[in-house]
mmCIF file of C-alpha atoms in Angstrom:
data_model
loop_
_atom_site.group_PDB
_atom_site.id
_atom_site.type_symbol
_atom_site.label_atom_id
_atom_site.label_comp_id
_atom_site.label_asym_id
_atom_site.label_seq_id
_atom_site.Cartn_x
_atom_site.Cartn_y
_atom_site.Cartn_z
ATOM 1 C CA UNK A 1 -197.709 149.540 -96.411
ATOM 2 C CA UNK A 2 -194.805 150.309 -94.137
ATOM 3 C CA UNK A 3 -195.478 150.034 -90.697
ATOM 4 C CA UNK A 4 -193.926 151.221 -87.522
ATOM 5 C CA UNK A 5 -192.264 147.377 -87.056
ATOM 6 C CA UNK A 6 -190.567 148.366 -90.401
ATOM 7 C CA UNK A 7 -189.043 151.204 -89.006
ATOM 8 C CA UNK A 8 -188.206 149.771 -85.788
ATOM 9 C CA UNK A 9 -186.192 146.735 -87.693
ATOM 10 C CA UNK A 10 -184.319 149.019 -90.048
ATOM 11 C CA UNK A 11 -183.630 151.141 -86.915
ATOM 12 C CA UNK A 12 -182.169 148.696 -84.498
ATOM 13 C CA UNK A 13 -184.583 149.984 -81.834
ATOM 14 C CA UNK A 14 -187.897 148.773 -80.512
ATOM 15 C CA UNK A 15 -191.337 149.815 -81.588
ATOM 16 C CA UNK A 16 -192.239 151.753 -78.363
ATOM 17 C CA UNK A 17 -189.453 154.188 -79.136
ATOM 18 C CA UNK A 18 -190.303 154.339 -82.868
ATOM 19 C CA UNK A 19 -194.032 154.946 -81.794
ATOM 20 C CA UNK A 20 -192.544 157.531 -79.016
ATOM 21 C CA UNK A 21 -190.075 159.238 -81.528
ATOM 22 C CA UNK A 22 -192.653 159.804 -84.472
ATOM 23 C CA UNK A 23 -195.370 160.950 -81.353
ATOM 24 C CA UNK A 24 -192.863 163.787 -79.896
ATOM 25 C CA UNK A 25 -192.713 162.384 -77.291
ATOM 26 C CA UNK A 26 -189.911 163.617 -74.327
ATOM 27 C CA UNK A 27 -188.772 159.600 -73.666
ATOM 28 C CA UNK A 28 -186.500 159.227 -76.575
ATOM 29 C CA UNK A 29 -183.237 161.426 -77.102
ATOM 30 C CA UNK A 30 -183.293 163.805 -79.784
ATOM 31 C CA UNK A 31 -180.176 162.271 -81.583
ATOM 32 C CA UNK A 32 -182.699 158.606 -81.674
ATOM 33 C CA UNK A 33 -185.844 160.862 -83.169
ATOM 34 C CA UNK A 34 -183.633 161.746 -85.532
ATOM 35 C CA UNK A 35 -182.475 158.529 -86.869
ATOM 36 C CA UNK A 36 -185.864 156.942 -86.090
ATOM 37 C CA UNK A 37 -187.526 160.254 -88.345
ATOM 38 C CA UNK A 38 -184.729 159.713 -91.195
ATOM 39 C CA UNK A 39 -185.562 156.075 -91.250
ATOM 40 C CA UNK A 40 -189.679 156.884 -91.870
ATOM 41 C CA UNK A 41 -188.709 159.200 -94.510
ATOM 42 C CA UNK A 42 -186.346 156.900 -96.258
ATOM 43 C CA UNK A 43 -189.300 154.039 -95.909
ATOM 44 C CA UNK A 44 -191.477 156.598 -97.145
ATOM 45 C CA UNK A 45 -193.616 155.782 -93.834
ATOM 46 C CA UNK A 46 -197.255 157.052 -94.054
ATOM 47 C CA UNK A 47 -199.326 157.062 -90.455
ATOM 48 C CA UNK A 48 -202.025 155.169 -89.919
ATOM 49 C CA UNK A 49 -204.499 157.609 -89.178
ATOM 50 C CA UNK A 50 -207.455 155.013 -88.348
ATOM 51 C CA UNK A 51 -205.217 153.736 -86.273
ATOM 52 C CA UNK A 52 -204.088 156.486 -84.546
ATOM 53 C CA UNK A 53 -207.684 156.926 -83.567
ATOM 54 C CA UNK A 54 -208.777 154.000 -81.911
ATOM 55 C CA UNK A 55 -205.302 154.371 -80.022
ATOM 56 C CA UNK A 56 -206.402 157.573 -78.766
ATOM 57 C CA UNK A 57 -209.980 158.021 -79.075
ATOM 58 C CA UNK A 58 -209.909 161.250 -80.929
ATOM 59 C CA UNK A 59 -209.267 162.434 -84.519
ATOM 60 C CA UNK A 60 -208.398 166.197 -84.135
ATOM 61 C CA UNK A 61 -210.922 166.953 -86.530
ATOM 62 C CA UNK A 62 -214.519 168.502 -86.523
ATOM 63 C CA UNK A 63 -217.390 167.879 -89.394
ATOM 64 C CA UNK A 64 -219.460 171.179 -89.646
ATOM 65 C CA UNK A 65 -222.540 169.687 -91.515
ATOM 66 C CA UNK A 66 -224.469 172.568 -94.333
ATOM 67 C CA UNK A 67 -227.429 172.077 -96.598
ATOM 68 C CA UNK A 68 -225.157 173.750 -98.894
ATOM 69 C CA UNK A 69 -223.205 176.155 -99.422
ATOM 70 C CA UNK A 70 -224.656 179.363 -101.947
ATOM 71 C CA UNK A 71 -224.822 182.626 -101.647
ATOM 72 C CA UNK A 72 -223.224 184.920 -99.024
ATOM 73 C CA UNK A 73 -224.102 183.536 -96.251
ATOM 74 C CA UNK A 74 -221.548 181.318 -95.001
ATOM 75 C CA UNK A 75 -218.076 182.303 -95.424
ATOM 76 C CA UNK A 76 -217.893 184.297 -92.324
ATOM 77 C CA UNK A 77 -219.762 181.349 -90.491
ATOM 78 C CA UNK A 78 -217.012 179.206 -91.649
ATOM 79 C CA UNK A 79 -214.179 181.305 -90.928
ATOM 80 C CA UNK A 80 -215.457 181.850 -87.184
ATOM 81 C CA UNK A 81 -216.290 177.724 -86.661
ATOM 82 C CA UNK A 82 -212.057 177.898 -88.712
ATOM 83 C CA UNK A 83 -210.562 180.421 -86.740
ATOM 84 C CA UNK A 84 -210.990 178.621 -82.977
ATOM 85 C CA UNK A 85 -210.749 174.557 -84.408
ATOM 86 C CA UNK A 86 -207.136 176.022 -85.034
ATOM 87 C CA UNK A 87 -206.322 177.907 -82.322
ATOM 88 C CA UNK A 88 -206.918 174.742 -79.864
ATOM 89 C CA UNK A 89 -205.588 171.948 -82.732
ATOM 90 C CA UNK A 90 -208.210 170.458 -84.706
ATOM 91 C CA UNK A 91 -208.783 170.594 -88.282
ATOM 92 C CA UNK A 92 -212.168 171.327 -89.939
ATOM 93 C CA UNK A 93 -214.328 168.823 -92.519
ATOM 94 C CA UNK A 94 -217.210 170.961 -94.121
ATOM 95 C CA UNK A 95 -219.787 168.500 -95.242
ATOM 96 C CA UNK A 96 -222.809 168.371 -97.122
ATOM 97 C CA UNK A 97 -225.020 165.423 -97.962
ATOM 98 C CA UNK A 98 -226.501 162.516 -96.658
ATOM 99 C CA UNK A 99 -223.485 159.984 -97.106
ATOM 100 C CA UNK A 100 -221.315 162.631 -95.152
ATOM 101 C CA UNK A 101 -223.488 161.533 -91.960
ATOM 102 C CA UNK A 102 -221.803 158.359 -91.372
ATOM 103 C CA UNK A 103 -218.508 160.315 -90.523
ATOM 104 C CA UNK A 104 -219.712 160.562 -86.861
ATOM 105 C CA UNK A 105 -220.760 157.028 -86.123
ATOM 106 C CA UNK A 106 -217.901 155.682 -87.933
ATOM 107 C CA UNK A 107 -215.263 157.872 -85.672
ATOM 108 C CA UNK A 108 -214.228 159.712 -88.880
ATOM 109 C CA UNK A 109 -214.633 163.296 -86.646
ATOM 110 C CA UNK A 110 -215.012 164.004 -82.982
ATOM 111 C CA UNK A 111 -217.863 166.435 -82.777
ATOM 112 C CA UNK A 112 -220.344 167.728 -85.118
ATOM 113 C CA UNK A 113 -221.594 171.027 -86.097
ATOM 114 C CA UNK A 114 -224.632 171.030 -88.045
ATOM 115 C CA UNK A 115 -226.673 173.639 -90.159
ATOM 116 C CA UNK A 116 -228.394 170.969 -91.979
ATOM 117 C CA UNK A 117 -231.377 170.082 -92.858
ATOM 118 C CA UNK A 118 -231.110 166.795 -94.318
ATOM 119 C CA UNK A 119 -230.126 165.683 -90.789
ATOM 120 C CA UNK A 120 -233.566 164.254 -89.206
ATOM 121 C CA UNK A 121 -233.910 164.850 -85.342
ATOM 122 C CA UNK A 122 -234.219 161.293 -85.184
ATOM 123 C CA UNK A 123 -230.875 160.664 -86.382
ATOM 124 C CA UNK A 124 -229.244 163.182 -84.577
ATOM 125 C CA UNK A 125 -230.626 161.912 -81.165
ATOM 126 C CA UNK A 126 -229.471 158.554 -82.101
ATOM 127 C CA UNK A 127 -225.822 159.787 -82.736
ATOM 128 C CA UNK A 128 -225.986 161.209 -79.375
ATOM 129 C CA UNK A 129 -226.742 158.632 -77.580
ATOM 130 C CA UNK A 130 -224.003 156.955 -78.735
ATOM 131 C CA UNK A 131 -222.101 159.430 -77.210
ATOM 132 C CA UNK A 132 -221.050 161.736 -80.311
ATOM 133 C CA UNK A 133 -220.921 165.210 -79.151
ATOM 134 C CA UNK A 134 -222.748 168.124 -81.436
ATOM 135 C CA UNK A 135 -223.688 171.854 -81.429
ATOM 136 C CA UNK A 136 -227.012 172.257 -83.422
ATOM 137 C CA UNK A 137 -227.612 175.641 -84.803
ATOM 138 C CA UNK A 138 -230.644 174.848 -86.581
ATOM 139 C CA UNK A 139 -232.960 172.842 -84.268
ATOM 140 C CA UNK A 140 -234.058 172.630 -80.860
ATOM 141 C CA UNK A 141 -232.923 168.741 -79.448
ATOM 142 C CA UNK A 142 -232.985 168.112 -75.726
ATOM 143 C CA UNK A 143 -229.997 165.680 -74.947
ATOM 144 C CA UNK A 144 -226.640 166.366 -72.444
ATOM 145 C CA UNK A 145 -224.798 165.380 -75.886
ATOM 146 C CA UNK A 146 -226.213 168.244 -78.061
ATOM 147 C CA UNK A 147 -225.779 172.042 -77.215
ATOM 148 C CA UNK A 148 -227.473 174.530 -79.262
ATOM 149 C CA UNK A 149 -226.247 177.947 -80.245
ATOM 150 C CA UNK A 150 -229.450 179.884 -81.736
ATOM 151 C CA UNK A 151 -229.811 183.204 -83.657
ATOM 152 C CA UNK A 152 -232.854 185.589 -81.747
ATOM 153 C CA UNK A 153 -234.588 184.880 -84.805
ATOM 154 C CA UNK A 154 -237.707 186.362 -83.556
ATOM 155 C CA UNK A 155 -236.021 189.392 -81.664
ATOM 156 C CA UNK A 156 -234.368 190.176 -85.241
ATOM 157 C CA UNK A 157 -237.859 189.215 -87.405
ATOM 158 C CA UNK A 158 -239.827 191.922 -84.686
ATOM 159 C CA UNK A 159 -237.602 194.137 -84.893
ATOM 160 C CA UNK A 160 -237.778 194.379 -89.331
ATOM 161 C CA UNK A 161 -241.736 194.525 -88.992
ATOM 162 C CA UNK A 162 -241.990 197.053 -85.876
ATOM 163 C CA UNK A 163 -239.606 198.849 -88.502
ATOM 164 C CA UNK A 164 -241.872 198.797 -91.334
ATOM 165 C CA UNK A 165 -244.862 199.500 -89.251
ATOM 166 C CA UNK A 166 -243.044 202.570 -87.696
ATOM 167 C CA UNK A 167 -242.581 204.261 -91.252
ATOM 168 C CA UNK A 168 -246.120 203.725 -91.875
ATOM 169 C CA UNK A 169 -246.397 200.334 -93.793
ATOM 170 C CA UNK A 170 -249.382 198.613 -93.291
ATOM 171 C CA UNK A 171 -249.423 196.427 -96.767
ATOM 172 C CA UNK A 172 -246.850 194.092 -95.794
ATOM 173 C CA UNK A 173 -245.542 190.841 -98.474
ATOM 174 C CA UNK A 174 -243.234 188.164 -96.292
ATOM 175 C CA UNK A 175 -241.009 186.207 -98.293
ATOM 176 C CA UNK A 176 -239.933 183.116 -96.650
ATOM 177 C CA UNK A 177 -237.495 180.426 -96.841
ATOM 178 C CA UNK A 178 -237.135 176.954 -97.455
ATOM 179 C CA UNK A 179 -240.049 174.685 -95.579
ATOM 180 C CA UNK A 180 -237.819 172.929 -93.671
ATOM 181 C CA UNK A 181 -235.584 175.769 -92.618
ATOM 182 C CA UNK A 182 -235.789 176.037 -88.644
ATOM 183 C CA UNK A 183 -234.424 179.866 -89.199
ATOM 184 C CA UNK A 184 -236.765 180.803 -91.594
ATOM 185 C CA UNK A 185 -240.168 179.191 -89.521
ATOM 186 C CA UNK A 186 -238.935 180.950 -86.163
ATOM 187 C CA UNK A 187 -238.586 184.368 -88.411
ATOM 188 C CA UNK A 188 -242.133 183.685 -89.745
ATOM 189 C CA UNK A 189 -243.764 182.852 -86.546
ATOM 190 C CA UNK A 190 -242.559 186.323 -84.980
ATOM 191 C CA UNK A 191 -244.028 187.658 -88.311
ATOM 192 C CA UNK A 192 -247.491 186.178 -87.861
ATOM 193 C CA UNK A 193 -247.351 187.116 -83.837
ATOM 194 C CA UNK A 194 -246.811 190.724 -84.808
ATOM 195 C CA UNK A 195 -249.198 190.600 -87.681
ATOM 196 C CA UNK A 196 -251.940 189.260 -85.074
ATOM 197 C CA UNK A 197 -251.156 192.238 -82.582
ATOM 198 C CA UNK A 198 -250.981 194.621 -84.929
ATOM 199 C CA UNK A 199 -254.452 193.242 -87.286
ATOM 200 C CA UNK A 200 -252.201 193.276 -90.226
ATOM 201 C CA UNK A 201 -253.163 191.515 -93.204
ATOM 202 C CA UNK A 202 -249.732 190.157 -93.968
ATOM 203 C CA UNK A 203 -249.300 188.416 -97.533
ATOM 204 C CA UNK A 204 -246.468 185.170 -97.718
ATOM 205 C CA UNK A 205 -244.526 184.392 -100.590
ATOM 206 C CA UNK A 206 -242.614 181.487 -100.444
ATOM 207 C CA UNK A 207 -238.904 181.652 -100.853
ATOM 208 C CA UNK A 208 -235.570 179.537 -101.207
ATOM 209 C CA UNK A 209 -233.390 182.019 -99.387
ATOM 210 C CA UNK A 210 -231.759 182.613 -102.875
ATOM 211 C CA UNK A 211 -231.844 185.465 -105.410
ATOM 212 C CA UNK A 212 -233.876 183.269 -108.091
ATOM 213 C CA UNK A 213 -236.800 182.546 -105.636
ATOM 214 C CA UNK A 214 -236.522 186.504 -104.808
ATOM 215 C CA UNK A 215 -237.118 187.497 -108.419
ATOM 216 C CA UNK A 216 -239.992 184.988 -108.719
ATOM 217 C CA UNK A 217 -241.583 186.853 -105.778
ATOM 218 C CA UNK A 218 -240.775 190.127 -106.728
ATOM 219 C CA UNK A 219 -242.408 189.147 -110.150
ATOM 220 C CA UNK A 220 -245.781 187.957 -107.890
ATOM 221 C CA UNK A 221 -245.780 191.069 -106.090
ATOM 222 C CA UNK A 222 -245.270 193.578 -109.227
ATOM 223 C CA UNK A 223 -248.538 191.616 -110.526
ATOM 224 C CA UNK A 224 -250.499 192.563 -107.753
ATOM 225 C CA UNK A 225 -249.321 196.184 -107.231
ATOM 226 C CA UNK A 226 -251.709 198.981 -106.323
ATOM 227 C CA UNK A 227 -250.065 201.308 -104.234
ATOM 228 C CA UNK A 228 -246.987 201.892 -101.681
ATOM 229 C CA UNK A 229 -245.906 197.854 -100.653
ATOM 230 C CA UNK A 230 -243.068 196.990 -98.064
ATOM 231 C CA UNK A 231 -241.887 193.372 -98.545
ATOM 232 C CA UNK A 232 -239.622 191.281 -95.419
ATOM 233 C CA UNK A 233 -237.595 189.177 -96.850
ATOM 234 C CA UNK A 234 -236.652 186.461 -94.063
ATOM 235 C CA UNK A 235 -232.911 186.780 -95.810
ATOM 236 C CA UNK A 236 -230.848 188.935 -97.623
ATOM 237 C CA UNK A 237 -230.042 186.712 -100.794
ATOM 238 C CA UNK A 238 -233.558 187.153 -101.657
ATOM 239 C CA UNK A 239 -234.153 190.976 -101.119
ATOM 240 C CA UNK A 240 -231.365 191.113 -104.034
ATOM 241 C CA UNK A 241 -233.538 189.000 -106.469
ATOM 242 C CA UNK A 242 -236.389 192.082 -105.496
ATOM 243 C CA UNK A 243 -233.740 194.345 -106.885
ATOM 244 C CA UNK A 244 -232.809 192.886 -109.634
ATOM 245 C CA UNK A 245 -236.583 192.418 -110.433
ATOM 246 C CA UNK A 246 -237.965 195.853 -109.934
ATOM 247 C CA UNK A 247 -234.938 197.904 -111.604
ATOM 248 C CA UNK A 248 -236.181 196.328 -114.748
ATOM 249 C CA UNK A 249 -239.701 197.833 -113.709
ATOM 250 C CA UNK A 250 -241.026 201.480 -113.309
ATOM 251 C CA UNK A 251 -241.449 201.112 -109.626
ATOM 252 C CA UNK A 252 -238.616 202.343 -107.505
ATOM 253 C CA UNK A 253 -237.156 200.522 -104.269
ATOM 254 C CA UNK A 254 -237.602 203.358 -101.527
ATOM 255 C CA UNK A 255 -240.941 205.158 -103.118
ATOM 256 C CA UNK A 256 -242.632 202.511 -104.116
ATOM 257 C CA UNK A 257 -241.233 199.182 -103.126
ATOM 258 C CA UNK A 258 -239.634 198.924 -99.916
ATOM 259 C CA UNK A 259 -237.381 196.518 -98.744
ATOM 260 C CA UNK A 260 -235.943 195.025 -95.788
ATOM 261 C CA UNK A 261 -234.154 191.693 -95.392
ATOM 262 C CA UNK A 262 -232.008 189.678 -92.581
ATOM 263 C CA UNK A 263 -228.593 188.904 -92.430
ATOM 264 C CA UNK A 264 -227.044 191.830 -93.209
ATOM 265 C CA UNK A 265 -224.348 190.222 -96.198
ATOM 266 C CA UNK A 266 -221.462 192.572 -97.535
ATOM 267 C CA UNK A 267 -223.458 193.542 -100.667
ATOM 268 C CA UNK A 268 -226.161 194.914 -98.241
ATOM 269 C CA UNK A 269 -224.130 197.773 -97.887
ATOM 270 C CA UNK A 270 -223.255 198.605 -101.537
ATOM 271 C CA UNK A 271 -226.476 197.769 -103.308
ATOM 272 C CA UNK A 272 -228.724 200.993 -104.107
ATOM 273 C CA UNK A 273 -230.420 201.826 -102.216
ATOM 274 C CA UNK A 274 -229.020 200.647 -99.137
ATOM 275 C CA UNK A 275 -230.606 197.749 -97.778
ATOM 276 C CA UNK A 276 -232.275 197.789 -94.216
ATOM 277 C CA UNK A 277 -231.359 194.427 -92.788
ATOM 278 C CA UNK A 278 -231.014 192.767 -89.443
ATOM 279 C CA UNK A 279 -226.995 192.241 -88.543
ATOM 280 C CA UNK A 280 -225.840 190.007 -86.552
ATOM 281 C CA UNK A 281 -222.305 188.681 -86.280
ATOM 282 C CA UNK A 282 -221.758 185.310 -88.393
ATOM 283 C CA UNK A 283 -218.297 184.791 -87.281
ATOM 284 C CA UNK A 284 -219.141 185.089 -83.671
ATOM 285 C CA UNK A 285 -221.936 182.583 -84.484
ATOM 286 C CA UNK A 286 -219.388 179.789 -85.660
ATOM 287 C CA UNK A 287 -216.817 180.811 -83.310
ATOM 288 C CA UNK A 288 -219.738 180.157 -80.413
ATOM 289 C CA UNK A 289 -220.603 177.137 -82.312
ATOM 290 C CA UNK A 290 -216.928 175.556 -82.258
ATOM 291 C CA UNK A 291 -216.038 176.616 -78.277
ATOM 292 C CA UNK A 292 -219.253 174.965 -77.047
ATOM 293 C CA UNK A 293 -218.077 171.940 -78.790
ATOM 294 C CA UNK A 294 -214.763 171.862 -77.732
ATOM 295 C CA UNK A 295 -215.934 172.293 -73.975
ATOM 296 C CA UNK A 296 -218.213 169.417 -74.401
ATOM 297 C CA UNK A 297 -215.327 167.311 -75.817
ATOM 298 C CA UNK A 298 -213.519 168.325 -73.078
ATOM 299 C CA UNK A 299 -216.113 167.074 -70.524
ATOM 300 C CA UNK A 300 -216.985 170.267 -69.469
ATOM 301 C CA UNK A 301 -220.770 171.574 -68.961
ATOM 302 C CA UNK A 302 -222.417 173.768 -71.214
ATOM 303 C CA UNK A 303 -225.592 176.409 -71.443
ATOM 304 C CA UNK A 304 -227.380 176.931 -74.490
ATOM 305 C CA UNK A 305 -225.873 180.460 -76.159
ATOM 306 C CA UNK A 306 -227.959 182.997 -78.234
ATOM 307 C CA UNK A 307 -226.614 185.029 -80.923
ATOM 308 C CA UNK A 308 -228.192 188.450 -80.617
ATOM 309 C CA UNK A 309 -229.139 190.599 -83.560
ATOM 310 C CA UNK A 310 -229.680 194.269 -84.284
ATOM 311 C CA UNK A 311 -231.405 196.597 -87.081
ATOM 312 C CA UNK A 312 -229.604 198.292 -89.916
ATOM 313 C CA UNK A 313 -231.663 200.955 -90.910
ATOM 314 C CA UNK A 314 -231.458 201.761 -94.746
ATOM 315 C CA UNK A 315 -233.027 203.531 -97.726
ATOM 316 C CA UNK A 316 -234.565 200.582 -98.980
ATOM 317 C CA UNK A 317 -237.266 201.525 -97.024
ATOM 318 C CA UNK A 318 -239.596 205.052 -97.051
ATOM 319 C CA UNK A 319 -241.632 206.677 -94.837
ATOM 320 C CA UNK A 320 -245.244 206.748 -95.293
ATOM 321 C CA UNK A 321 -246.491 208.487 -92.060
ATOM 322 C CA UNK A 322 -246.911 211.814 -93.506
ATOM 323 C CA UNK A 323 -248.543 210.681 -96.367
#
């Protein structure tokens, strides 16, 4: 591998200037970057990114850690957490997996944002106290080295049931998410809190926040149909798998069946009926997520941030008050 004492040789110069020249750096001439830049391609000269880094301490590049990546979730996530990493210089890794982890300890990125569950608190704490810097979106972690930037969660799961209860629901199905999904337990404890006030017998389903686990509850629910039933689905991915389920049925989404889910995805708005949802904005959630970060990489101190949400009304759900 050619190496900057290569280029320096073949240049007549020393290696500071090489190292200064292929840095941009105002101490050479631009007639010597030249030469010294001419010489690197003609060596075919490849940096040394590794060690680059323990030169400077930093990468220029953040890991945003996701279970996964289905459904339609995340690209406006992604292209918020994209859109400010660029602005201010750094490149984005999106990881998934367990062997992805090691990235942090090992230097590989600066900071870490993480929507992942296969991260343990355990391990995150321990990555922090190493001095790694992350923005948790998923989990509540108290340590000056992790920030967390939170959807209202239960603000947005109130506002769905005081929505269903309003139109005159009272036989309620929730469909949740994944076990281990911190969004989809916060969603389901506002659920049950409401439920309590309200002495609703509320019915749970469990879910995958995907369109195959909503079809398998839609199939549950069809089975024990009696009479008007308004189903929460803690996302949106899985009120489509209701759809797709009952149009194959005689019941009808809006008369029968009513829906409403959270997140508010693009097909929300095109399915039909229209969905009733709870919006909030994804790409202001990963832009959030990557400033906090950057101020924390920066030295500078942050405050937890909230990501508030809001109701979409839709047709997806009927009223039975003046029934």
């Amino acid at each position: 591998m050619v190496s900057i004492k290569d280029i320096a040789k073949k240049a007549g110069v020393s290696i500071s200037t090489v190292s200064y020249a292929l840095n941009g750096s105002p101490k050479v001439t631009e007639e010597t970057r030249q030469k010294i830049l001419a010489v690197a391609e003609e060596l075919k000269y490849v940096p040394n990114a590794a060690a680059r880094t323990l030169k400077t301490r930093e990468t220029k590049v953040i890991g945003l850690y996701l279970t996964d990546f289905g459904g339609a979730f995340y690209g406006d996530l992604l292209q918020g957490v994209k859109e400010v990493l660029n602005q201010k210089g750094y490149d984005l890794i999106v990881c998934s997996g367990k062997r992805s982890h090691r990235f942090l300890p090992e230097r590989t990125i600066d900071g870490a944002i993480v929507l992942d569950a296969t991260f343990s608190d355990k391990e995150l704490l321990k990555y922090a106290e190493m001095g790694k810097k992350i923005v948790v979106l998923d989990r509540e972690l108290d340590h000056p080295n992790i920030n967390h930037v939170f959807l209202d969660n239960k603000a947005g799961a109130t506002l769905a049931m005081e929505y269903l209860w309003e139109n005159g629901h009272r036989r309620i199905y929730v469909v949740t998410g994944p076990k281990a999904s911190y969004d989809s337990n916060q969603r389901l404890k506002a659920v049950r809190q409401f439920a309590e006030r309200h002495e609703l017998d509320v019915k749970e389903v469990e879910g995958r926040f995907t369109k195959e686990s909503g079809e398998l509850a839609a199939e549950r629910i069809f089975q024990e149909y009696e009479e008007p039933t308004a189903v929460f689905c803690l996302n949106d991915e899985m009120a489509v798998g209701l759809y797709m389920f009952f149009r194959k049925t005689d019941l009808v989404i809006g008369r029968h069946i009513h829906i409403i889910g959270f997140d508010n995805i693009e097909l929300a708005e095109y399915i039909s009926p229209r969905l009733a949802t709870i919006d909030y904005s994804k790409r202001k959630w990963g832009a959030l997520a990557s400033e906090q970060l950057l101020k924390m990489l920066s030295g500078k101190s942050v405050e937890h941030e909230r990501i508030y949400v809001k109701l979409i009304p839709g047709e997806s759900v009927g009223s039975l008050s003046n029934r």
